[in-house]
Amino acid sequence: MPQGRRFIEAARRAIRPYAGRIRTFAIDREVEVLPGVFSVPAPGHTPGHVSYRFSSGNETMLIWGDIAHQTVIQLARPRWRVGVDVDQAMGVESRLRTLEMLARERILVGGVHVPWPGFGRVLADGEGYLWVQRPWQLGLGPIG
């Protein structure tokens, strides 16, 4: 079985109980999957990997999924390949494209594999980037 194929088969088994209740969307381009929620292609980690961009008024946040697994190392050296990416070259391309966009547009990031509380921003730093952690805040309100 080709390397990526086992992930596809595992995904099919996982969603089978939800047949008829799942809305699918294209993974090769940005798609508005719900009002204000956009899928953003980020292939490389796994086949079909996407990030999600949430937009409301002038505020935007990206849940980046598995763009980076270790923020200090992978942001400082975004061209380094990691063994957990199924397609390592594509993972590097997606990481570079995403980090450049986040730094340029100063978009808030939320996600996994980042320090508590899981929010921050990406700043350009020479050939790499820096993770600027958003402090934890009690209560509801803007988090930008």
Coordinates of C-alpha atoms in Angstrom, one line a residue:
M1 CA 0.0 0.0 0.0
P2 CA 1.5 3.4 -0.9
Q3 CA 2.5 5.5 2.1
G4 CA -0.3 8.0 1.9
R5 CA -2.9 5.4 1.1
R6 CA -3.1 4.1 4.7
F7 CA -4.2 7.6 5.9
I8 CA -6.9 7.7 3.3
E9 CA -8.2 4.3 4.3
A10 CA -8.1 5.2 8.0
A11 CA -10.0 8.4 7.3
R12 CA -12.7 6.5 5.3
R13 CA -13.2 4.1 8.2
A14 CA -13.4 7.0 10.7
I15 CA -16.1 8.9 8.7
R16 CA -18.2 5.9 7.6
P17 CA -20.6 6.2 10.6
Y18 CA -21.3 9.8 9.5
A19 CA -22.2 9.0 5.9
G20 CA -24.8 11.3 4.5
R21 CA -24.2 13.9 7.2
I22 CA -20.8 15.2 6.1
R23 CA -20.4 18.1 3.7
T24 CA -17.2 17.8 1.7
F25 CA -15.3 20.6 0.0
A26 CA -12.4 21.1 -2.3
I27 CA -8.9 20.9 -0.7
D28 CA -6.9 22.3 -3.6
R29 CA -8.2 25.9 -3.1
E30 CA -9.6 28.1 -0.4
V31 CA -13.2 27.5 0.3
E32 CA -15.8 29.2 2.5
V33 CA -17.1 26.1 4.4
L34 CA -19.3 28.1 6.8
P35 CA -20.0 31.9 6.9
G36 CA -16.7 33.5 7.8
V37 CA -14.8 30.1 8.0
F38 CA -12.5 29.3 5.2
S39 CA -10.4 26.2 4.5
V40 CA -6.9 27.0 3.4
P41 CA -4.9 24.3 1.6
A42 CA -1.8 23.3 3.6
P43 CA -0.7 19.9 2.1
G44 CA 2.3 18.0 3.2
H45 CA 1.8 16.8 6.8
T46 CA -1.0 14.5 5.6
P47 CA -2.9 14.2 2.3
G48 CA -5.6 16.9 2.2
H49 CA -4.3 18.8 5.3
V50 CA -5.9 22.2 5.6
S51 CA -5.8 25.1 8.0
Y52 CA -8.9 27.1 8.9
R53 CA -9.2 30.9 8.6
F54 CA -11.9 32.6 10.7
S55 CA -12.9 36.1 9.7
S56 CA -15.3 38.5 11.4
G57 CA -15.2 42.2 10.6
N58 CA -11.6 43.3 10.7
E59 CA -10.5 40.3 12.8
T60 CA -8.9 37.2 11.4
M61 CA -7.5 34.1 13.0
L62 CA -5.9 31.0 11.5
I63 CA -6.0 27.6 13.1
W64 CA -3.0 26.2 11.4
G65 CA -3.3 22.5 12.2
D66 CA 0.1 20.8 11.7
I67 CA 2.0 23.5 9.9
A68 CA 4.6 23.4 12.7
H69 CA 5.2 20.8 15.4
Q70 CA 7.8 22.7 17.4
T71 CA 7.5 26.5 17.1
V72 CA 11.0 27.5 18.2
I73 CA 12.8 25.2 15.8
Q74 CA 10.5 25.0 12.8
L75 CA 9.8 28.8 12.7
A76 CA 13.5 29.6 13.0
R77 CA 14.4 27.0 10.3
P78 CA 11.2 26.7 8.2
R79 CA 13.0 24.9 5.4
W80 CA 14.1 22.0 7.6
R81 CA 12.1 18.8 6.8
V82 CA 10.5 16.8 9.6
G83 CA 9.9 13.1 9.6
V84 CA 6.2 13.4 10.6
D85 CA 5.2 15.0 7.3
V86 CA 4.0 12.4 4.7
D87 CA 5.3 14.7 1.9
Q88 CA 8.2 16.5 3.4
A89 CA 8.9 18.8 0.4
M90 CA 5.3 19.8 0.3
G91 CA 5.2 20.3 4.0
V92 CA 8.1 22.8 3.7
E93 CA 6.3 24.6 0.9
S94 CA 3.1 24.9 2.9
R95 CA 5.0 26.0 6.0
L96 CA 6.9 28.7 4.1
R97 CA 3.7 30.0 2.4
T98 CA 1.7 30.0 5.6
L99 CA 4.4 31.7 7.7
E100 CA 5.0 34.4 5.1
M101 CA 1.3 35.2 5.0
L102 CA 0.9 35.2 8.8
A103 CA 3.8 37.6 9.2
R104 CA 2.8 39.9 6.4
E105 CA -0.8 40.1 7.4
R106 CA -0.2 40.0 11.2
I107 CA -2.9 37.3 11.6
L108 CA -3.5 35.8 15.0
V109 CA -2.7 32.1 15.1
G110 CA -4.4 29.4 17.2
G111 CA -3.5 25.8 17.2
V112 CA -2.0 22.7 18.3
H113 CA 1.7 22.2 19.0
V114 CA 2.1 25.7 20.4
P115 CA 2.7 26.8 24.0
W116 CA -0.3 27.5 26.3
P117 CA -2.7 29.1 25.8
G118 CA -2.3 28.3 22.2
F119 CA -2.5 31.7 20.6
G120 CA 0.2 33.9 19.1
R121 CA 1.6 35.7 16.1
V122 CA 4.4 35.1 13.7
L123 CA 7.0 37.7 13.0
A124 CA 9.6 37.6 10.2
D125 CA 13.2 37.2 11.5
G126 CA 15.9 37.0 8.8
E127 CA 15.6 33.7 7.0
G128 CA 13.1 32.5 9.5
Y129 CA 10.3 33.5 11.8
L130 CA 9.6 34.1 15.5
W131 CA 6.6 32.9 17.6
V132 CA 5.2 35.6 19.8
Q133 CA 3.0 34.0 22.4
R134 CA -0.3 35.7 23.2
P135 CA -0.6 35.9 27.0
W136 CA -3.5 34.0 28.7
Q137 CA -6.4 36.2 29.4
L138 CA -9.3 35.5 31.7
G139 CA -12.8 36.0 30.4
L140 CA -14.3 36.8 27.0
G141 CA -13.4 39.5 24.7
P142 CA -11.0 40.3 21.8
I143 CA -7.8 38.3 21.8
G144 CA -5.9 40.1 19.1

